[in-house]
Coordinates of C-alpha atoms in Angstrom, one line a residue:
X371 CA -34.2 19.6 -94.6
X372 CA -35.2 15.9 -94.3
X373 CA -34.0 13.6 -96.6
X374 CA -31.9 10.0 -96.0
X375 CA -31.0 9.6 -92.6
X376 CA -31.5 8.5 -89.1
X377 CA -33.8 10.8 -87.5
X378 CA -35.1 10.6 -83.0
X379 CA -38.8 10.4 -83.0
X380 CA -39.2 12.6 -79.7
X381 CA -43.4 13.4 -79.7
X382 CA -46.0 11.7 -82.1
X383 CA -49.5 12.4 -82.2
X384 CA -51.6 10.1 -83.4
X385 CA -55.4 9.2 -83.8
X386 CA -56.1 6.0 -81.0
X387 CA -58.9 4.3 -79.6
X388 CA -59.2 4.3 -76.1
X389 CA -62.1 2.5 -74.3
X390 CA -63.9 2.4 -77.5
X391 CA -63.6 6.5 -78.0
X392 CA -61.8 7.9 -81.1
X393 CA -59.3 10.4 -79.7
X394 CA -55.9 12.6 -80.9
X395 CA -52.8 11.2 -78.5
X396 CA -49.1 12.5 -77.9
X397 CA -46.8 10.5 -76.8
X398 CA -43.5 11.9 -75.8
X399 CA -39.9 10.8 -74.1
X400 CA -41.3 12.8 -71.6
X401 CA -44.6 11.2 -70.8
X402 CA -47.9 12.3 -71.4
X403 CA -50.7 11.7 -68.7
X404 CA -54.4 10.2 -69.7
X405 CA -57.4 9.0 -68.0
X406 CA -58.7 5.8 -68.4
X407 CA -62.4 4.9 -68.6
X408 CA -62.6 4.5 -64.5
X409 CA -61.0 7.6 -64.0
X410 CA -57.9 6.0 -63.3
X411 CA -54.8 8.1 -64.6
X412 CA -52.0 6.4 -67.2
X413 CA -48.1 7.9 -67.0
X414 CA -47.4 7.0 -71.5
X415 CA -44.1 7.4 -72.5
X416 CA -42.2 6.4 -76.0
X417 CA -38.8 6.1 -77.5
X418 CA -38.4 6.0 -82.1
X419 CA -36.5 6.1 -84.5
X420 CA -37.3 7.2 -87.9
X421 CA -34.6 6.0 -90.5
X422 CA -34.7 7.0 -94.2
X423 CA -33.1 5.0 -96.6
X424 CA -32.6 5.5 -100.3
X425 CA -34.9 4.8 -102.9
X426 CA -38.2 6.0 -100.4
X427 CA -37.5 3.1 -98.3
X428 CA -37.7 3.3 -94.6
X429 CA -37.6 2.0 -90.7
X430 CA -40.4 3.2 -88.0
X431 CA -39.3 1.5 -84.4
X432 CA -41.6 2.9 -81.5
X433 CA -41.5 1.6 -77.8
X434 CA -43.9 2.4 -75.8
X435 CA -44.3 2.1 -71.9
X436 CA -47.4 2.4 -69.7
X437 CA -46.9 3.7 -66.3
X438 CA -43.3 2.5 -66.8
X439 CA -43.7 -0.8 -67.5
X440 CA -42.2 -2.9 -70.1
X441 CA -42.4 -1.4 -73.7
X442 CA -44.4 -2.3 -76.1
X443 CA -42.3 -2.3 -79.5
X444 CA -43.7 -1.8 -83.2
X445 CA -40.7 -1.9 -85.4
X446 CA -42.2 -1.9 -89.5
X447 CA -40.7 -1.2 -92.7
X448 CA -42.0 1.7 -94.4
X449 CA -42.3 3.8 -97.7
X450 CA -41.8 8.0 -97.6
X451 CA -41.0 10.2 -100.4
X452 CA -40.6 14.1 -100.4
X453 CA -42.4 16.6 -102.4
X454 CA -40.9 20.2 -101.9
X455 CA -42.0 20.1 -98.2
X456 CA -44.6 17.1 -97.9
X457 CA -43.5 14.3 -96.6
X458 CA -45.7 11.0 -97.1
X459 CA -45.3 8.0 -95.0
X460 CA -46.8 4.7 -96.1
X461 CA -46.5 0.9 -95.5
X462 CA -43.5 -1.0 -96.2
X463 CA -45.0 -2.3 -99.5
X464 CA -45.3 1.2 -100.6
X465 CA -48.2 0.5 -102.8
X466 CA -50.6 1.0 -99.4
X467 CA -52.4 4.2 -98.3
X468 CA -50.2 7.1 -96.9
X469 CA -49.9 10.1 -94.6
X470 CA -49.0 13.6 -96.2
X471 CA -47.3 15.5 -93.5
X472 CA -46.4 19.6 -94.2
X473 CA -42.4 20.0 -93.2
X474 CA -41.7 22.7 -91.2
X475 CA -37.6 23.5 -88.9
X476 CA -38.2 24.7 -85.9
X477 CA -35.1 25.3 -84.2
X478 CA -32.7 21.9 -84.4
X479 CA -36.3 19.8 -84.9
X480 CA -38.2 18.9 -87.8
X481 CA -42.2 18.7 -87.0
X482 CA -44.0 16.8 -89.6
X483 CA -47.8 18.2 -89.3
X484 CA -50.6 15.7 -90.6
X485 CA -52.3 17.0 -94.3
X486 CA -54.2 14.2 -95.2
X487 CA -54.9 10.5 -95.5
X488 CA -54.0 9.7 -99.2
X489 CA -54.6 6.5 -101.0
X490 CA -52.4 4.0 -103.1
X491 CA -53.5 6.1 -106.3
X492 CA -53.4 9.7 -104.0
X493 CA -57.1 9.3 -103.6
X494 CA -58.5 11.4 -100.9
X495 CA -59.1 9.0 -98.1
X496 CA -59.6 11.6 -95.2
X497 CA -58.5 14.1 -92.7
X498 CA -55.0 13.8 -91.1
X499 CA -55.4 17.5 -89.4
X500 CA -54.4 16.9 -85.6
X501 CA -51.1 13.9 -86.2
X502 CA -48.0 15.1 -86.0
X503 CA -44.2 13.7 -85.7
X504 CA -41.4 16.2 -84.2
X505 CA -38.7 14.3 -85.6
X506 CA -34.8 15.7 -84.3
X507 CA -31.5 14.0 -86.9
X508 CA -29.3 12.6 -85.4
X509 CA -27.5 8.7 -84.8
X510 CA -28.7 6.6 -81.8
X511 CA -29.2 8.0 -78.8
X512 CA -26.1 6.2 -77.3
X513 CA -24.2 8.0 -79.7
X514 CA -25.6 11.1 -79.4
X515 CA -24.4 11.6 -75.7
X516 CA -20.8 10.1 -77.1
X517 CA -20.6 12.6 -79.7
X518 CA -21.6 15.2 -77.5
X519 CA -18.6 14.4 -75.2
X520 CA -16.2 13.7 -77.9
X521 CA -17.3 17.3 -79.7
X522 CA -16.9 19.2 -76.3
X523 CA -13.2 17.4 -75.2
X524 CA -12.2 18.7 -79.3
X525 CA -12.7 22.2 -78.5
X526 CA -11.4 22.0 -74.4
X527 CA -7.6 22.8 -73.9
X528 CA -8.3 20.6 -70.1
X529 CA -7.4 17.1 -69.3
X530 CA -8.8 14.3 -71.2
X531 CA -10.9 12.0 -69.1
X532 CA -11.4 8.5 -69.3
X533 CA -14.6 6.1 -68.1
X534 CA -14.6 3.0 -67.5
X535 CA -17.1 0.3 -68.6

């Protein structure tokens, strides 16, 4: 199900503070609309990946645009591990506090739903209820539209067609 691998983040919802308020976020390729304090509404929009090497180390890159200007990028090492179908995601150090996450397929996607806040000796450290990452496998997106080509010209008896750069 998930295990090593280079994964598209495509949603993440995540605890933020905005204008001073504590609130529960999604950000999506597809944009998610908010209100600022003045009533003033924000287009959000993000791109991740999610890789997951071996020996529970690991790679989160987010960018993320407001109102589609340039991204802001977070790019950090991490530390995950697997238990049957919890997934916990912690710092790079891997000796930090960590998110469990229950694992659940739906369809070709992999949505990791917030458990709770553990810390560096599993203590409780609180509710993660609400966060969630939808996670799809895959290589880079540039790739991805390659391989898709590449897969359908395979199967097609037609004429091979060439772009160029």
């Amino acid at each position: 199900m998930l295990g090593v691998g280079h994964y598209q983040v495509e949603s993440i919802r995540s605890r933020a503070t905005l204008d001073g308020v504590e609130r529960v976020i999604e950000i999506s390729e597809s944009g998610t609309r908010l209100l600022d304090a003045s009533g003033a509404e924000h287009v959000l929009t993000e791109r991740g990946a999610l890789t997951l090497g071996a020996g529970g180390s690991c790679r989160l890159a987010l960018a993320v645009s407001v109102d589609g200007e340039e991204p802001g990028i977070s790019d950090r090492t991490c530390s995950w591990e697997l238990k049957e179908d919890v997934f916990l995601l912690g710092d790079g150090r891997g000796d930090g506090p960590r998110t469990a996450y229950r694992v659940r397929k739906i369809g070709d996607h992999l949505v990791l739903d917030g458990l709770r806040d553990l810390g560096p000796g599993d203590e409780d450290l609180g509710d993660a209820t609400g966060e969630r990452i939808v996670l799809l496998r895959g290589t880079m997106r540039g790739s991805q539209s390659v391989d898709r080509v590449t897969e359908q010209s395979r199967h097609s008896d037609g004429p091979n067609v060439t772009q160029e750069l």
